[in-house]
Coordinates of C-alpha atoms and ligand atoms in Angstrom, one line a residue:
X4 CA 32.3 5.5 -3.7
X5 CA 32.2 1.8 -2.5
X6 CA 35.7 0.3 -2.1
X7 CA 34.8 -2.6 -4.4
X8 CA 34.7 -0.3 -7.4
X9 CA 38.0 1.2 -6.4
X10 CA 39.5 -2.2 -6.1
X11 CA 38.3 -3.2 -9.5
X12 CA 39.6 0.0 -11.0
X13 CA 42.9 -0.6 -9.2
X14 CA 43.2 -3.9 -11.1
X15 CA 43.5 -1.8 -14.2
X16 CA 40.6 -3.5 -16.1
X17 CA 39.8 -0.5 -18.2
X18 CA 40.2 3.2 -17.6
X19 CA 37.1 3.9 -19.7
X20 CA 35.0 1.4 -17.9
X21 CA 36.1 2.6 -14.5
X22 CA 35.4 6.2 -15.4
X23 CA 31.9 5.3 -16.5
X24 CA 31.4 3.2 -13.4
X25 CA 32.6 6.0 -11.1
X26 CA 30.0 8.3 -12.7
X27 CA 27.1 5.9 -12.1
X28 CA 25.7 6.5 -8.7
X29 CA 25.1 3.5 -6.4
X30 CA 21.5 2.2 -7.0
X31 CA 20.1 3.2 -3.6
X32 CA 21.3 6.8 -3.7
X33 CA 19.4 10.1 -4.1
X34 CA 21.0 10.6 -7.5
X35 CA 20.1 7.2 -8.8
X36 CA 16.5 7.4 -7.7
X37 CA 16.1 10.9 -9.3
X38 CA 17.6 9.6 -12.5
X39 CA 15.3 6.6 -12.5
X40 CA 12.3 8.8 -11.9
X41 CA 13.3 11.2 -14.7
X42 CA 14.0 8.3 -17.1
X43 CA 10.5 6.9 -16.4
X44 CA 9.0 10.1 -17.9
X45 CA 8.8 8.5 -21.3
X46 CA 8.4 10.8 -24.3
X47 CA 11.1 8.9 -26.3
X48 CA 10.3 6.6 -29.1
X49 CA 6.8 7.9 -29.3
X50 CA 5.9 6.9 -25.8
X51 CA 3.4 9.0 -23.8
X52 CA 5.3 11.4 -21.5
X53 CA 4.8 12.6 -17.9
X54 CA 7.2 15.6 -17.8
X55 CA 4.8 17.6 -15.7
X56 CA 4.9 14.9 -13.0
X57 CA 8.7 14.7 -13.2
X58 CA 8.9 18.5 -12.7
X59 CA 6.6 18.4 -9.7
X60 CA 8.2 15.4 -8.0
X61 CA 11.8 15.1 -9.2
X62 CA 12.9 18.6 -10.2
X63 CA 11.1 21.0 -7.9
X64 CA 9.2 19.0 -5.3
X65 CA 7.0 20.8 -2.7
X66 CA 8.2 20.2 0.8
X67 CA 5.6 21.3 3.4
X68 CA 1.8 21.0 3.9
X69 CA -0.5 24.0 3.9
X70 CA -1.1 25.1 7.5
X71 CA -4.6 24.7 9.1
X72 CA -4.6 28.4 9.6
X73 CA -3.4 29.3 6.1
X74 CA -5.0 32.5 4.7
X75 CA -8.3 32.1 3.0
X76 CA -8.4 31.3 -0.7
X77 CA -8.1 34.5 -2.8
X78 CA -10.7 35.4 -5.4
X79 CA -8.9 36.2 -8.7
X80 CA -11.0 38.8 -10.5
X81 CA -9.6 37.6 -13.8
X82 CA -10.2 33.9 -13.0
X83 CA -12.6 33.4 -15.9
X84 CA -9.7 33.8 -18.4
X85 CA -8.3 30.5 -17.2
X86 CA -11.5 28.5 -17.8
X87 CA -11.3 26.2 -20.8
X88 CA -14.2 24.8 -22.8
X89 CA -15.7 21.8 -21.1
X90 CA -15.3 18.6 -23.0
X91 CA -17.0 15.2 -23.5
X92 CA -14.0 13.0 -22.8
X93 CA -15.6 9.5 -23.3
X94 CA -19.1 8.2 -23.9
X95 CA -19.8 8.5 -20.2
X96 CA -17.2 10.9 -18.8
X97 CA -17.0 14.6 -19.1
X98 CA -14.3 17.1 -18.2
X99 CA -14.5 20.6 -16.9
X100 CA -11.6 22.8 -15.7
X101 CA -8.6 25.0 -16.4
X102 CA -5.2 24.2 -17.9
X103 CA -4.2 22.9 -14.4
X104 CA -7.4 21.8 -12.6
X105 CA -9.8 19.1 -13.6
X106 CA -13.3 18.1 -12.5
X107 CA -14.7 14.9 -14.0
X108 CA -18.4 14.0 -14.4
X109 CA -19.3 10.3 -14.8
X110 CA -22.7 10.0 -16.2
X111 CA -25.1 7.1 -15.5
X112 CA -28.8 6.5 -16.2
X113 CA -29.5 7.5 -12.6
X114 CA -27.5 10.7 -12.3
X115 CA -24.0 12.0 -12.1
X116 CA -20.9 11.1 -10.0
X117 CA -18.7 14.1 -9.8
X118 CA -14.9 13.7 -9.2
X119 CA -13.2 16.7 -7.5
X120 CA -14.7 20.1 -7.3
X121 CA -12.3 23.0 -8.1
X122 CA -11.7 25.9 -5.7
X123 CA -14.5 27.7 -3.9
X124 CA -14.6 30.6 -6.3
X125 CA -14.4 28.5 -9.5
X126 CA -16.9 25.8 -8.8
X127 CA -20.0 27.7 -9.8
X128 CA -18.7 28.8 -13.2
X129 CA -16.6 25.7 -14.1
X130 CA -18.8 22.9 -12.8
X131 CA -22.4 24.3 -12.8
X132 CA -21.8 26.4 -15.9
X133 CA -19.7 23.6 -17.5
X134 CA -22.3 20.9 -17.0
X135 CA -25.0 23.1 -18.5
X136 CA -22.8 23.9 -21.5
X137 CA -22.4 20.1 -22.0
X138 CA -26.1 19.6 -21.9
X139 CA -26.1 18.0 -18.5
X140 CA -28.2 18.9 -15.5
X141 CA -26.2 19.8 -12.3
X142 CA -29.2 18.9 -10.3
X143 CA -28.5 15.3 -11.3
X144 CA -25.2 15.2 -9.3
X145 CA -25.8 12.5 -6.7
X146 CA -22.3 11.8 -5.5
X147 CA -19.2 13.9 -5.2
X148 CA -15.9 12.1 -4.7
X149 CA -13.3 14.4 -3.2
X150 CA -9.9 12.9 -3.7
X151 CA -8.4 15.0 -0.9
X152 CA -9.3 18.1 1.0
X153 CA -7.0 20.7 -0.5
X154 CA -8.4 24.0 -1.7
X155 CA -8.7 23.1 -5.4
X156 CA -10.3 19.7 -4.9
X157 CA -12.8 20.4 -2.0
X158 CA -13.8 24.0 -2.8
X159 CA -17.1 23.2 -4.5
X160 CA -18.2 20.4 -2.2
X161 CA -20.5 22.6 -0.1
X162 CA -22.2 24.0 -3.2
X163 CA -23.0 20.6 -4.5
X164 CA -24.2 19.4 -1.1
X165 CA -26.4 22.3 -0.3
X166 CA -27.8 23.2 -3.7
X167 CA -28.2 19.7 -5.2
X168 CA -28.3 17.5 -2.1
X169 CA -25.3 15.5 -3.4
X170 CA -23.5 13.1 -1.1
X171 CA -19.9 14.0 -0.5
X172 CA -17.4 11.1 -0.3
X173 CA -14.1 11.9 1.4
X174 CA -11.5 10.1 3.6
X175 CA -11.8 10.3 7.4
X176 CA -8.5 12.2 7.7
X177 CA -9.6 14.8 5.2
X178 CA -13.0 15.3 6.8
X179 CA -10.9 16.1 9.9
X180 CA -8.8 18.5 7.8
X181 CA -12.0 20.3 6.8
X182 CA -13.1 20.5 10.5
X183 CA -9.7 21.9 11.5
X184 CA -9.4 24.4 8.7
X185 CA -9.6 28.0 10.1
X186 CA -9.8 30.1 6.9
X187 CA -10.1 27.6 4.1
X188 CA -13.9 27.8 3.6
X189 CA -14.9 31.4 3.3
X190 CA -18.4 30.4 2.2
X191 CA -18.8 27.7 4.9
X192 CA -17.7 24.1 5.2
X193 CA -19.4 21.0 3.7
X194 CA -21.2 19.0 6.4
X195 CA -19.5 15.7 7.2
X196 CA -21.1 13.1 5.0
X197 CA -19.9 9.7 3.6
X198 CA -16.6 8.6 5.1
X199 CA -14.7 6.7 2.4
X200 CA -13.3 3.4 3.4
X201 CA -10.9 1.1 1.6
X202 CA -12.6 -1.0 -1.0
X203 CA -15.9 1.0 -0.8
X204 CA -17.9 1.1 -4.0
X205 CA -19.8 4.2 -5.0
X206 CA -22.5 2.8 -7.2
X207 CA -25.1 4.8 -9.3
X208 CA -27.1 3.7 -12.3
X209 CA -25.1 0.5 -12.7
X210 CA -21.7 2.2 -12.6
X211 CA -19.3 1.9 -9.8
X212 CA -16.2 3.7 -8.6
X213 CA -14.1 1.5 -6.3
X214 CA -12.3 3.7 -3.7
X215 CA -8.9 2.9 -2.2
X216 CA -7.4 4.7 0.9
X217 CA -4.1 6.3 -0.1
X218 CA -2.8 8.2 2.9
X219 CA 0.3 10.2 2.0
X220 CA -0.5 13.4 0.1
X221 CA -3.1 14.1 2.9
X222 CA -4.1 11.8 5.7
X223 CA -7.4 10.8 4.0
X224 CA -6.4 10.9 0.3
X225 CA -8.5 8.4 -1.8
X226 CA -7.9 7.0 -5.2
X227 CA -10.3 5.2 -7.5
X228 CA -10.7 2.6 -10.2
X229 CA -13.6 2.9 -12.7
X230 CA -14.5 2.1 -16.2
X231 CA -15.3 4.5 -19.1
X232 CA -16.5 3.7 -22.6
X233 CA -14.7 4.9 -25.7
X234 CA -17.2 4.4 -28.6
X235 CA -18.6 1.5 -26.7
X236 CA -15.2 -0.1 -25.8
X237 CA -14.7 -0.4 -22.0
X238 CA -11.5 1.1 -20.7
X239 CA -10.2 1.1 -17.1
X240 CA -9.2 4.3 -15.4
X241 CA -6.8 4.6 -12.4
X242 CA -7.7 7.9 -10.7
X243 CA -4.7 8.9 -8.6
X244 CA -6.0 11.0 -5.7
X245 CA -2.9 12.8 -4.4
X246 CA 0.4 13.3 -6.0
X247 CA 2.8 16.0 -4.7
X248 CA 5.0 16.0 -1.6
X249 CA 3.3 18.9 0.2
X250 CA 2.9 17.0 3.4
X251 CA 5.1 16.9 6.5
X252 CA 8.5 16.0 5.0
X253 CA 9.9 13.4 7.3
X254 CA 10.8 9.7 6.8
X255 CA 7.6 8.2 8.3
X256 CA 5.4 10.4 6.1
X257 CA 7.4 9.3 3.0
X258 CA 7.1 5.7 4.1
X259 CA 3.3 6.2 4.2
X260 CA 3.2 7.8 0.8
X261 CA 5.4 5.1 -0.7
X262 CA 3.3 2.3 0.7
X263 CA 0.1 3.8 -0.6
X264 CA 1.6 4.6 -4.0
X265 CA 3.0 1.0 -4.4
X266 CA -0.3 -0.5 -3.4
X267 CA -2.3 1.6 -5.8
X268 CA 0.2 0.9 -8.6
X269 CA -0.4 -2.8 -8.0
X270 CA -4.2 -2.3 -7.9
X271 CA -4.0 -0.4 -11.2
X272 CA -1.9 -3.1 -12.8
X273 CA -4.3 -5.8 -11.6
X274 CA -7.3 -3.9 -12.9
X275 CA -5.4 -3.5 -16.3
X276 CA -5.8 0.2 -16.2
X277 CA -4.7 1.9 -19.4
X278 CA -5.7 5.4 -18.4
X279 CA -4.1 7.4 -15.6
X280 CA -6.2 10.3 -14.4
X281 CA -6.4 12.9 -11.7
X282 CA -7.3 16.4 -10.8
X283 CA -4.3 18.2 -12.2
X284 CA -3.6 18.4 -15.9
X285 CA 0.1 18.9 -15.3
X286 CA 0.2 15.2 -14.5
X287 CA -2.2 13.5 -16.9
X288 CA -2.2 16.2 -19.6
X289 CA -6.0 16.0 -19.7
X290 CA -6.6 19.6 -20.8
X291 CA -4.4 19.4 -23.8
X292 CA -5.2 15.8 -24.7
X293 CA -8.9 16.5 -24.7
X294 CA -8.3 19.4 -27.1
X295 CA -6.5 16.8 -29.3
X296 CA -9.7 14.7 -29.5
X297 CA -11.1 16.9 -32.2
X298 CA -8.3 15.8 -34.5
X299 CA -8.5 12.1 -33.7
X300 CA -8.5 9.8 -36.7
X301 CA -10.6 6.7 -37.1
X302 CA -8.9 3.8 -35.4
X303 CA -6.5 6.0 -33.4
X304 CA -6.3 5.4 -29.7
X305 CA -8.0 7.9 -27.4
X306 CA -5.3 10.4 -26.4
X307 CA -5.9 9.6 -22.7
X308 CA -5.5 5.9 -23.3
X309 CA -1.7 5.7 -22.6
X310 CA -1.5 2.0 -22.0
X311 CA -0.7 -0.2 -19.0
X312 CA 3.1 0.3 -19.4
X313 CA 2.8 4.1 -19.2
X314 CA 0.5 3.8 -16.2
X315 CA 3.2 1.8 -14.5
X316 CA 5.8 4.4 -15.5
X317 CA 3.6 7.1 -13.9
X318 CA 3.8 5.3 -10.6
X319 CA 7.5 4.6 -11.0
X320 CA 8.1 8.4 -11.2
X321 CA 6.2 8.9 -7.9
X322 CA 8.1 6.0 -6.3
X323 CA 11.6 6.8 -7.4
X324 CA 11.4 10.5 -6.6
X325 CA 9.7 9.9 -3.2
X326 CA 12.5 7.5 -2.4
X327 CA 15.0 10.2 -3.4
X328 CA 13.5 12.7 -0.9
X329 CA 13.2 10.1 1.8
X330 CA 16.9 9.1 1.4
X331 CA 17.9 12.8 1.7
X332 CA 15.8 13.1 4.9
X333 CA 17.3 9.9 6.2
X334 CA 20.7 11.4 5.7
X335 CA 19.8 14.6 7.5
X336 CA 18.5 12.6 10.5
X337 CA 21.7 10.7 11.0
Ligands
ZN430 ZN1 -3.4 18.4 -3.0

């Protein structure tokens, strides 16, 4: 405890006050950052909540990256049990996935922009089957944005590239991850295609996704800003490309993660994003919220429209809990 507090307590101001003070960790401590991250979860006073994000980053964070020679993805014979009904999320955005993994399809009058592609063994059923169920034609997929090259985001990229001639958009560092992967692509790798650069716009049929480089979760993680329409009303989405701490856990890597996260939080705020979205429903609750859509009343906000303040809280959780791990690492280094 800092001596200043002890001195104040020694003056005998108030036993109660000093007890409370002594229990409050100093602001730049592991405990304080974890508490701030958890408190940003919301869920009180009818605010939208991000408990899944808090669990993944503040309670039980991952601590190491998958190795380039990690074993090949396993085919689960019962995988179809996890597939949920695909949904129309907005006028021009569709969802396909499981309780934990999302693929999004932005529709335009000139084809489809697909965002993230499931694992190699799920892509055919979830994406191709899902689009057909939704009355959409998978052959219309023109661009596939891969937020990062982990197994559950990049798995279907080769299928989309080979069968439909779709362009694959991925950060340079993650194209390198694909190249270096030993066992990660049992059906072959997607061919290096569009290398995402910061500020790049992927435009199709008058719609654009603006890409931002977000190194941290992986070297080439990309996030995006785009608009959707809710019964004709435009809403701005901040698509967060990489979230968890399964990268090399040292101070420089956390510095990179934090710089990216803070920059994208500012970009999302400037863009007045009121929707935070990604490829994992644990974080944006997409799977359950889209099931809630059926019960939406007239005039009620879309369940995914959480508001700018909640979007800011989402990034605050990432920020505070990354700072907590970074401080812990800093302590271990000294
Ligand atoms: Zn990942």
